[in-house]
Coordinates of C-alpha atoms and ligand atoms in Angstrom, one line a residue:
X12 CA 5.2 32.4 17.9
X13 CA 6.1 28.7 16.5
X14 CA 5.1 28.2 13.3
X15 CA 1.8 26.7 12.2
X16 CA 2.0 25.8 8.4
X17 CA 4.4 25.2 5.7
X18 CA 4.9 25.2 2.4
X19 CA 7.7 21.8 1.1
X20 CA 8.6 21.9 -2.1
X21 CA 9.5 18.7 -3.4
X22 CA 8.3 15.1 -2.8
X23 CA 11.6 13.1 -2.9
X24 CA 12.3 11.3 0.9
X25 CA 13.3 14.8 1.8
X26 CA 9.8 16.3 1.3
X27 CA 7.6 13.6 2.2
X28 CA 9.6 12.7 5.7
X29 CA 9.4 16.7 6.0
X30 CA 6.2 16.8 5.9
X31 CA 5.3 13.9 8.1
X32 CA 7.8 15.4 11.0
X33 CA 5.6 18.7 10.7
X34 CA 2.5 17.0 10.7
X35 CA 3.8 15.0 14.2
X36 CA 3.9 18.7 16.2
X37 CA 1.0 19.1 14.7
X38 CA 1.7 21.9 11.7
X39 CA 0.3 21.6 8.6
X40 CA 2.0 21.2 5.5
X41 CA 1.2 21.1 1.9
X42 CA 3.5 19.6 -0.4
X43 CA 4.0 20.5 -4.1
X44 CA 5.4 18.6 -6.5
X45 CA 6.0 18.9 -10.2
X46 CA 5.8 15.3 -11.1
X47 CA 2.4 13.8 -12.0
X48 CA 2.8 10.7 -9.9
X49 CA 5.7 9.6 -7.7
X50 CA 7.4 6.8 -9.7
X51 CA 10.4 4.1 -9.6
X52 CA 13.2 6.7 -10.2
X53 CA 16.5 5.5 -8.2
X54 CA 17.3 2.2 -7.3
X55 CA 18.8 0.9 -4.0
X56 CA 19.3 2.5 -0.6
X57 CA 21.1 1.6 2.6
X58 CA 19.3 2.8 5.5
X59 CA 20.7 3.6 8.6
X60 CA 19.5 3.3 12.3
X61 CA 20.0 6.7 12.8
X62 CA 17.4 7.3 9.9
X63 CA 15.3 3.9 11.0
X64 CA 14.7 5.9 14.2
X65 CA 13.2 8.2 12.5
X66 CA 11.0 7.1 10.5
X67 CA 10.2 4.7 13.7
X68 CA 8.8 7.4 15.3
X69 CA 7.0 8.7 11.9
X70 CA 5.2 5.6 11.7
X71 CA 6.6 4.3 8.1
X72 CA 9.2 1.9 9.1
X73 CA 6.3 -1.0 9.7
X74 CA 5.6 -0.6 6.6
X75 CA 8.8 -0.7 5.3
X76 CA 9.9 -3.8 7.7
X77 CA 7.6 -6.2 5.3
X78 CA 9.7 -5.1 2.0
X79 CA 13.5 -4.5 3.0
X80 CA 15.9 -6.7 3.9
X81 CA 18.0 -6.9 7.3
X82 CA 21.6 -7.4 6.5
X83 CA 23.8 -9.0 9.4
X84 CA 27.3 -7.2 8.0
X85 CA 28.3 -4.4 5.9
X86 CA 31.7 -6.3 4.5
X87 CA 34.5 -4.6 3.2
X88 CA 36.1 -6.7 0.6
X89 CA 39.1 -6.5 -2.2
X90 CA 38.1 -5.7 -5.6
X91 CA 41.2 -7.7 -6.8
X92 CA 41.0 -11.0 -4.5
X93 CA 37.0 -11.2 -3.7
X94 CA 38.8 -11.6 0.1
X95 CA 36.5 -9.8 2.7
X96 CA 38.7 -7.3 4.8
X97 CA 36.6 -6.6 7.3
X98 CA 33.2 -6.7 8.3
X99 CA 31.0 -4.5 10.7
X100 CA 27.9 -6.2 12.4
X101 CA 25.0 -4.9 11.3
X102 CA 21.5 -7.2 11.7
X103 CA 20.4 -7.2 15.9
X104 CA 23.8 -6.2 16.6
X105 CA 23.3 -2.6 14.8
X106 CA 19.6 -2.6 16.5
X107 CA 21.5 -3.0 20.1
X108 CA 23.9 -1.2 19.9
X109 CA 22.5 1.8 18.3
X110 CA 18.5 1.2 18.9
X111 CA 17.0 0.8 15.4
X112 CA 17.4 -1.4 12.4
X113 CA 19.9 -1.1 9.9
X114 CA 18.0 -2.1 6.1
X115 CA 18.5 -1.9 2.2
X116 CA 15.3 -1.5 0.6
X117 CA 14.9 -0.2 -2.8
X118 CA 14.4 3.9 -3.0
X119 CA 10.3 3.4 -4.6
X120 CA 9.9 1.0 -1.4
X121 CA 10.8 3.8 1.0
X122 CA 9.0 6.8 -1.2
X123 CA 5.8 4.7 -1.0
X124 CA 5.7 3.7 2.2
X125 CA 6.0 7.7 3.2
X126 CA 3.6 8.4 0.5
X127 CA 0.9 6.2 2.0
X128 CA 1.4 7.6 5.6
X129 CA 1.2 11.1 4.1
X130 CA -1.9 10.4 2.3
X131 CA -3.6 9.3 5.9
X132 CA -2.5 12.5 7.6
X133 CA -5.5 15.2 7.3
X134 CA -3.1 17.6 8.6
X135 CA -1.2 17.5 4.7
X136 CA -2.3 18.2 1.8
X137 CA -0.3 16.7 -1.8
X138 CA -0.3 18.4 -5.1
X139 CA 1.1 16.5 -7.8
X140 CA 1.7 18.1 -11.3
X141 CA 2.8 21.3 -9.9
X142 CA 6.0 22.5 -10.7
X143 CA 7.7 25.6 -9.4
X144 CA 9.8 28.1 -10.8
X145 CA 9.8 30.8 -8.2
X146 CA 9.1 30.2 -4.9
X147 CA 8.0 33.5 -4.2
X148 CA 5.4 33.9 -1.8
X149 CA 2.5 35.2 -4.0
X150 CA 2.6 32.4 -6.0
X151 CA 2.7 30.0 -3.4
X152 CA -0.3 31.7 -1.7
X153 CA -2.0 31.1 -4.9
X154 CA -0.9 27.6 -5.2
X155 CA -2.2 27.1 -1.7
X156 CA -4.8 28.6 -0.5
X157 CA -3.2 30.8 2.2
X158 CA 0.2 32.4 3.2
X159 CA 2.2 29.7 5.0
X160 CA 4.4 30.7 7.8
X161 CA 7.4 29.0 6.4
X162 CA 8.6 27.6 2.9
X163 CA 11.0 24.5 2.9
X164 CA 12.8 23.8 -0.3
X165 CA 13.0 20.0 -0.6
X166 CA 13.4 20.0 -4.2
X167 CA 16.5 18.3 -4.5
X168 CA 19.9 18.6 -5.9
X169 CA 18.8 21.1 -8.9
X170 CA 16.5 23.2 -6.2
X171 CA 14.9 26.2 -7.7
X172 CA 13.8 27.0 -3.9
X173 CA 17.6 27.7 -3.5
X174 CA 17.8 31.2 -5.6
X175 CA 15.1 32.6 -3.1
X176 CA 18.7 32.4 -0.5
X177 CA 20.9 35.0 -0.6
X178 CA 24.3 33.1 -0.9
X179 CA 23.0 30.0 -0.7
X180 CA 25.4 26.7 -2.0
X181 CA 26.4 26.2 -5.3
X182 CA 26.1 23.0 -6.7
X183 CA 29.1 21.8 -8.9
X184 CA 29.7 18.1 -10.5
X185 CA 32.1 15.9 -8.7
X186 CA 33.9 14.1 -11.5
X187 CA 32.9 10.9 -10.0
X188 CA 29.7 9.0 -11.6
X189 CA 27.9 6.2 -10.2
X190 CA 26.8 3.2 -12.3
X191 CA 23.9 1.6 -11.4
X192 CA 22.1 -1.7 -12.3
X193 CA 20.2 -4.5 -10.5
X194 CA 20.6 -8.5 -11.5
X195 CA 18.2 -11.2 -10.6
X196 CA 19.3 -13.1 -8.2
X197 CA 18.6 -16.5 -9.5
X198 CA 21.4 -17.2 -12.5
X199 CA 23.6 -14.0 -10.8
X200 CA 27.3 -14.0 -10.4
X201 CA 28.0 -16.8 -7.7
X202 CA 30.5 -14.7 -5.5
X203 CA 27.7 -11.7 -4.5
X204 CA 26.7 -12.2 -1.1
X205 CA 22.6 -12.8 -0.7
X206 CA 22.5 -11.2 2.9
X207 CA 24.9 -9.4 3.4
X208 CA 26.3 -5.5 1.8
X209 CA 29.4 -5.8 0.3
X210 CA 31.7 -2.8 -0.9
X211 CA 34.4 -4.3 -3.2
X212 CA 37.5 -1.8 -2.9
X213 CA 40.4 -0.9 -5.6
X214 CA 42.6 1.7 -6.9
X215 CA 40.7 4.6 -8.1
X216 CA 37.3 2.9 -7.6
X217 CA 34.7 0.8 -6.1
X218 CA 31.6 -1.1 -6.4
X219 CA 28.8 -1.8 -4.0
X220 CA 26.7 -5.0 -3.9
X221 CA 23.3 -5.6 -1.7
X222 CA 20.5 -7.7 -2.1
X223 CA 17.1 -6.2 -2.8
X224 CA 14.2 -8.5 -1.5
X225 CA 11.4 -6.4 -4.1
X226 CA 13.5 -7.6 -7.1
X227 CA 14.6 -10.9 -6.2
X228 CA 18.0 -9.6 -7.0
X229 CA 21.4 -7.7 -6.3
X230 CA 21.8 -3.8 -6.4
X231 CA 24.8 -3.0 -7.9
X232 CA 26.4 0.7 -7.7
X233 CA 30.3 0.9 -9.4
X234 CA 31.5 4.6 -8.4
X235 CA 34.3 5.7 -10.6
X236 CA 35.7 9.0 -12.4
X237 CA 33.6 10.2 -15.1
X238 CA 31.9 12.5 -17.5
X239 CA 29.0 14.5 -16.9
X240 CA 26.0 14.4 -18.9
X241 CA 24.2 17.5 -17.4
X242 CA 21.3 18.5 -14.9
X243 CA 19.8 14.6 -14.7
X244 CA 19.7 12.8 -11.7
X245 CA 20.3 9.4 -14.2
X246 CA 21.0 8.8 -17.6
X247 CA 21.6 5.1 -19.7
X248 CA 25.2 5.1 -20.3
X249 CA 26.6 4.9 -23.8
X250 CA 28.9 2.8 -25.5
X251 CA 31.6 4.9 -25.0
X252 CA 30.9 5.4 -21.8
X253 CA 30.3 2.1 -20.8
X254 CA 33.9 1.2 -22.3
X255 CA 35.2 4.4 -19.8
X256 CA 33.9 2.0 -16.9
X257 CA 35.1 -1.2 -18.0
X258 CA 38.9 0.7 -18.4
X259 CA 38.4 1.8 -14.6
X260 CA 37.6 -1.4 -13.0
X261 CA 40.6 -3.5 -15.5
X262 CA 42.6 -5.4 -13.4
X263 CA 40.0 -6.1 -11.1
X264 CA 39.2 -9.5 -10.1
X265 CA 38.1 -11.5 -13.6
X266 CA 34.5 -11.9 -11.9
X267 CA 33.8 -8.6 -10.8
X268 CA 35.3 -7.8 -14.3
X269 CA 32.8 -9.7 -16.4
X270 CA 29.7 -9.3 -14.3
X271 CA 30.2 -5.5 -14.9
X272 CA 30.8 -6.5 -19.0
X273 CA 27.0 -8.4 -19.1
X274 CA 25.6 -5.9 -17.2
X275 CA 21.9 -5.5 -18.8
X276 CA 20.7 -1.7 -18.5
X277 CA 23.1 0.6 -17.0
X278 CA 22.4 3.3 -15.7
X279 CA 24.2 6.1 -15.0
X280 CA 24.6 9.0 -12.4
X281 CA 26.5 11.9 -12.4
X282 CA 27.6 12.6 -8.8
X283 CA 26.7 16.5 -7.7
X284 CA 27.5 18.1 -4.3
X285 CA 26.8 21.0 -3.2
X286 CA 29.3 23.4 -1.9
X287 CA 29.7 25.7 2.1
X288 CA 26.7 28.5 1.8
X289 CA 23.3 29.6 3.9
X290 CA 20.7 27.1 3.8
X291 CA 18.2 30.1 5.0
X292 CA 18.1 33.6 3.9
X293 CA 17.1 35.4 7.1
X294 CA 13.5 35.2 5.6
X295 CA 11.4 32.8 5.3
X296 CA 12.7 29.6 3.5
X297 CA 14.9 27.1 4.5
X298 CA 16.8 24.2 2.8
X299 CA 16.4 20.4 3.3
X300 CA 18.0 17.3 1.7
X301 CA 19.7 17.4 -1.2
X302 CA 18.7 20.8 -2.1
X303 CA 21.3 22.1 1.3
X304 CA 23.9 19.6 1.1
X305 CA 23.8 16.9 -1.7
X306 CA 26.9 15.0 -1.1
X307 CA 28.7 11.7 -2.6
X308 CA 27.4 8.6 -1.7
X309 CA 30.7 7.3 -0.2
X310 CA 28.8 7.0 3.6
X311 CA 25.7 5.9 2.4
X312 CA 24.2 9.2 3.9
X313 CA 22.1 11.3 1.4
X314 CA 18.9 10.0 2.4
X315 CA 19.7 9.4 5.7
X316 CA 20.5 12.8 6.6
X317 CA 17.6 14.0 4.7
X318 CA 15.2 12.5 7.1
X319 CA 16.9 13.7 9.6
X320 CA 16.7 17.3 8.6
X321 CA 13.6 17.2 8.6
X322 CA 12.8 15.6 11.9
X323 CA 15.0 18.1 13.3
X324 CA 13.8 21.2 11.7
X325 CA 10.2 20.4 13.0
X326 CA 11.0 19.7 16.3
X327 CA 12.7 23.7 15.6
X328 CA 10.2 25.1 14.4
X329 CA 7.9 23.8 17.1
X330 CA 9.5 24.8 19.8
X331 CA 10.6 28.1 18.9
X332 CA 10.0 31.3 16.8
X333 CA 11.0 31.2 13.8
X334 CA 14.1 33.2 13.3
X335 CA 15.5 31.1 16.2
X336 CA 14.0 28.1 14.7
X337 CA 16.3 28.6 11.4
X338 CA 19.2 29.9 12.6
X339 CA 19.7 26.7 15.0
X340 CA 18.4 24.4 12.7
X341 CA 21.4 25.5 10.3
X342 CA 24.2 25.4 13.0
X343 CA 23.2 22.1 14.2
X344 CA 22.3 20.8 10.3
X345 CA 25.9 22.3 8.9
X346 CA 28.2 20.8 11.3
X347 CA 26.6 17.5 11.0
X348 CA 26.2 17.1 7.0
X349 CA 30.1 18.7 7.4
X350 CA 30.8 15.6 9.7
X351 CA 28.8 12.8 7.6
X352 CA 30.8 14.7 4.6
X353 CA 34.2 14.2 6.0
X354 CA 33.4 10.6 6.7
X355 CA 32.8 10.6 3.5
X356 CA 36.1 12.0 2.3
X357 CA 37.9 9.2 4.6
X358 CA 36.1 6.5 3.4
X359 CA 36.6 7.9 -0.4
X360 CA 40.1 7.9 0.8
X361 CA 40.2 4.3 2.4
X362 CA 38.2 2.7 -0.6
X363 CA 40.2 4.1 -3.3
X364 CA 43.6 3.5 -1.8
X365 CA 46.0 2.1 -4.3
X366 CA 50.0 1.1 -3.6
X367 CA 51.0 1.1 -0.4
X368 CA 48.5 3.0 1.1
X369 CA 46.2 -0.1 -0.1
X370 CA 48.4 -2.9 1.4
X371 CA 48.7 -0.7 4.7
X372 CA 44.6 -0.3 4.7
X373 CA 44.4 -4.1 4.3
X374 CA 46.6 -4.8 7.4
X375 CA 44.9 -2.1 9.9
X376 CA 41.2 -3.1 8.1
X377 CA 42.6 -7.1 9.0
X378 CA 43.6 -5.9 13.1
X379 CA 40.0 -4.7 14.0
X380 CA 38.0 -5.9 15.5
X381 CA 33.8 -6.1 14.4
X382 CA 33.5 -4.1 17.6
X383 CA 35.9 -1.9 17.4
X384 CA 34.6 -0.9 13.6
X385 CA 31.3 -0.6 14.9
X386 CA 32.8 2.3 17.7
X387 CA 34.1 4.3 15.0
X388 CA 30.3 4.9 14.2
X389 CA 28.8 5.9 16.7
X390 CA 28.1 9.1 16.3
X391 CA 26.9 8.9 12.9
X392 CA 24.0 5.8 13.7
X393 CA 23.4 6.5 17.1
X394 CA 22.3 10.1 16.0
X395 CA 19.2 11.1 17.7
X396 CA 17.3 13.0 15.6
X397 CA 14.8 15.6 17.1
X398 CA 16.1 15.8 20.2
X399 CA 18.4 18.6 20.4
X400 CA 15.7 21.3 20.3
Ligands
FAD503 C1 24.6 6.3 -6.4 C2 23.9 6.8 -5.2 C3 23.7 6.0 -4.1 C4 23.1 6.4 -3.0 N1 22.9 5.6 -1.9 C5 22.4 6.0 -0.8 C6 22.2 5.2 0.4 O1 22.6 4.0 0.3 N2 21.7 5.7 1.5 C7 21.3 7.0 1.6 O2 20.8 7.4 2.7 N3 21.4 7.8 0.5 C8 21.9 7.4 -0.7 N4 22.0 8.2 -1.7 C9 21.5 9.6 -1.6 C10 20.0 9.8 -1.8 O3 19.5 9.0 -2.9 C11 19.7 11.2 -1.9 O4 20.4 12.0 -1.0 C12 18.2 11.5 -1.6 O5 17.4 10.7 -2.4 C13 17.8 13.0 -1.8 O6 16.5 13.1 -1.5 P1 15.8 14.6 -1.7 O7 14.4 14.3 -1.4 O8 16.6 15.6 -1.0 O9 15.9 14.9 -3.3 P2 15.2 14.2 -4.5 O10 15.1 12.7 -4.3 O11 16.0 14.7 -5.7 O12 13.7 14.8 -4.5 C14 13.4 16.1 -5.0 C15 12.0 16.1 -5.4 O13 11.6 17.5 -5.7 C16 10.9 17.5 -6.9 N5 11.2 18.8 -7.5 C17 12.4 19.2 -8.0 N6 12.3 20.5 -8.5 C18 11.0 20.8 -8.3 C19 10.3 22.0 -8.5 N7 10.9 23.1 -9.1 N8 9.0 22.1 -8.2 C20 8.4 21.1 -7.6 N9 9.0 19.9 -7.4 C21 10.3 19.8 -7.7 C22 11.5 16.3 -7.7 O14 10.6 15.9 -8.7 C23 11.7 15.3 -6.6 O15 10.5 14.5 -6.4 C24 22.6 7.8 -2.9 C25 22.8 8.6 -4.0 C26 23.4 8.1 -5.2 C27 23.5 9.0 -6.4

C-alpha cells in the first residue's frame, strides 16, 4: 500500500519542498521543527533549472520570480587578471535549453516563499518550537497525533534523524570554509558584475560574486582552506581568522584583495560533507537533503538537489509500497548526489588549479564555446525530477 502520511523533520528547503511534493500526491505531512520561527539564516543561493522545475510544478517559483534575479551568464573569471575566461549562457538561453529559469535569490527569499505555500496547504500541518532528539516512533506519535506511515529526516547536516539508520553516513569537516558577506551595491567595488555570476578562480581558492535584488547588493562567498569551529552552520570570523583569509587570497588581483580587506561582517562557514552510507534503514525513515548527502558548494548543488529529493521521493512513495519506495529512491538519489559530487570534485579541481595546470585550464576554458559549456551540463539542469518513478 503507498503511503498516506509522513512525519519531516526539519524545515530548511529540504523539509518544506518535502513536504509540499507529498502534499501534491496528496499525502499528508506534518513538519516539526525546532526553531521558533524560520528566520534569515544563510545568505545567497544559485538556483538551478533543474530545481526551478521543481518548485514550478510546486507552485513557489511565482512567487519567487518577483524577488530573484535572472542572470544572463555564469562567468568564469581569473582571480589574478579580473579577465573573464569563459562564460556559460544562462538567462532565456538556460530556460530553452533546459525548460526552467536559472535564478540567484537570497536563501530567506526561497524559505519564505515555500513557507507561505505550505501554510495554504490543509493537507500539512507546521510545528515550530519542536525540537527532536529521538526520532523514535512513540514520540513522534505523541508529537503528532497519530502513527505516520513514514518518517523523513530533513534535518540537515547535524541530523539527529540519521542515528535512527543503521550505518547511515558520517559526516566529517572538509578543511575548506566558506566566507560569506553581502555589500550594497551602490558605493561597491566597481569591477563586480550587476547581472551576471561571477566565480573569480586562483591557486588554492576562489570567490563567488552575484547580485542579490532583496539587498540591493552583491553576495559574496570566498571558499578557501580553513579551521573548523564546530557543529554551526555559521560563525563571525575572528581576527585571526580573518588574517588566515586575507593570507589565502595574497597575490590575487589588488581589487579582489582589498574588497575582501573592508569586508563589513564576515561570516564564516565551516564546509561539512557527508560521507558513502544508507540513507534508509530497512525501516521506516529515510534521509533527505543535507542530512543524506551534504556536500561542498563547488556546483552550486546543495539546495538544488534537496528539492529534488524530495520531489522524487514523493512521487516513490506514491506510486509504490513502501519498501520498494525506499529502496529505489536510494539507488536513483545515491548515484545522482555521487554524480553532482564528482562535478563537484572537477570543478574544485578546475577552480583551484595553480601552475601549469592553471595556464592549461585558461587556454581550453578560452577554446569553448558558450554552447559547447552549456553541453557539458546537461544532465545536471535538464534533470527531471519526479519522473523516474
Ligand atoms: C557557502 C555555501 C554556498 C551554497 N550555495 C548554494 C547554491 O548556490 N545553490 C544550492 O543549491 N545550494 C547551495 N548551498 C547548499 C545549501 O545551502 C544546502 O545544501 C541546503 O540549504 C540544505 O538544506 P536542508 O534543508 O537539507 O538543511 P538545513 O537548511 O540545514 O535545514 C535543516 C532544518 O532542520 C532543522 N533541524 C535540525 N535539527 C533538528 C531537530 N533535531 N529537530 C527539529 N528540527 C531540526 C533546522 O533548524 C533547519 O531548519 C550552499 C552551501 C554553502 C555552505
Amino acid at each position: 500500500m503507498p503511503v498516506t502520511s509522513a512525519v519531516v523533520v526539519g524545515a530548511g528547503i529540504a523539509g518544506l519542498s518535502t513536504a509540499l511534493s507529498l502534499a501534491h500526491h496528496g499525502i499528508h505531512a506534518d513538519i516539526l521543527e525546532q526553531a521558533p520561527q524560520l528566520g534569515e539564516v544563510g545568505a545567497g543561493l544559485q538556483l538551478s533549472p533543474n530545481a526551478s522545475r521543481v518548485l514550478q510544478a510546486l507552485g513557489v517559483l511565482q512567487d519567487i520570480e518577483a524577488h530573484w534575479r535572472r542572470p544572463d551568464y555564469i562567468n568564469l573569471a581569473s582571480g589574478l587578471s579580473l579577465k573573464t575566461l569563459a562564460a556559460v549562457p544562462a538567462g532565456s538561453f538556460a530556460e530553452n535549453r533546459w525548460g526552467a529559469p536559472y535564478g540567484v535569490l537570497h536563501r530567506s527569499t526561497l524559505q519564505q516563499s515555500l513557507l507561505s505555500v505550505v501554510l495554504k496547504n490543509p493537507l500539512i500541518r507546521l510545528h515550530l518550537g519542536t525540537r527532536i532528539e529521538d526520532a523514535g516512533r512513540k514520540q513522534l506519535a505523541e508529537l503528532v497525533g497519530h502513527s505516520p506511515d513514514v518518517v523523513i529526516g530533513a534535518d540537515g547536516v547535524w541530523s539527529r534523524t540519521r542515528i535512527m539508520i543503521p550505518g547511515a553516513p558520517e559526516v566529517s569537516f572538509s578543511g575548506n570554509v566558506a566566507w560569506r558577506f553581502t555589500l550594497p551595491a551602490k558605493g561597491g567595488p566597481g569591477f563586480l558584475d550587476p547581472a551576471n555570476v561571477t566565480a573569480y578562480l586562483g591557486p588554492n581558492c576562489h570567490l563567488v560574486a552575484y547580485p542579490l535584488r532583496e539587498i540591493s547588493g552583491y553576495n559574496i562567498v570566498a571558499i578557501s582552506a580553513g579551521v573548523s569551529p564546530g557543529e554551526t552552520w555559521s560563525a563571525t570570523g575572528t581576527e585571526a581568522q580573518k588574517a588566515l583569509l586575507a593570507r589565502a587570497f595574497a597575490g590575487w588581483h589588488p581589487s579582489l584583495q582589498s574588497m575582501i580587506a573592508s569586508a563589513p561582517a564576515l561570516n564564516y562557514w565551516p564546509l561539512f560533507q557527508a560521507g558513502p552510507g544508507q540513507w534508509h534503514g530497512g525501516g521506516d525513515t529515510v534521509l533527505v537533503g543535507d542530512a543524506a548527502h551534504a556536500m561542498m558548494p563547488f556546483s552550486a548543488q546543495g539546495a538544488a538537489m534537496a528539492i529534488e529529493d524530495g520531489f522524487d521521493l514523493a512521487a516513490l512513495l506514491a506510486h509504490h509500497p513502501l519498501q520498494t519506495a525506499l529502496d529505489r529512491y536510494q539507488s536513483l538519489r545515491q548515484a545522482r548526489a555521487a554524480r553532482v559530487r564528482q562535478r563537484g570534485a572537477f570543478n574544485k579541481f578546475v577552480y583551484h588549479a595553480r601552475g601549469p595546470i592553471r595556464m592549461g585550464r585558461d587556454l581550453v576554458l578560452a577554446l569553448r564555446p558558450p554552447q559547447s559549456l552549456a553541453s557539458d551540463l546537461d544532465w545536471l539542469y535538464g534533470y527531471r525530477a519526479g519522473e523516474q518513478v
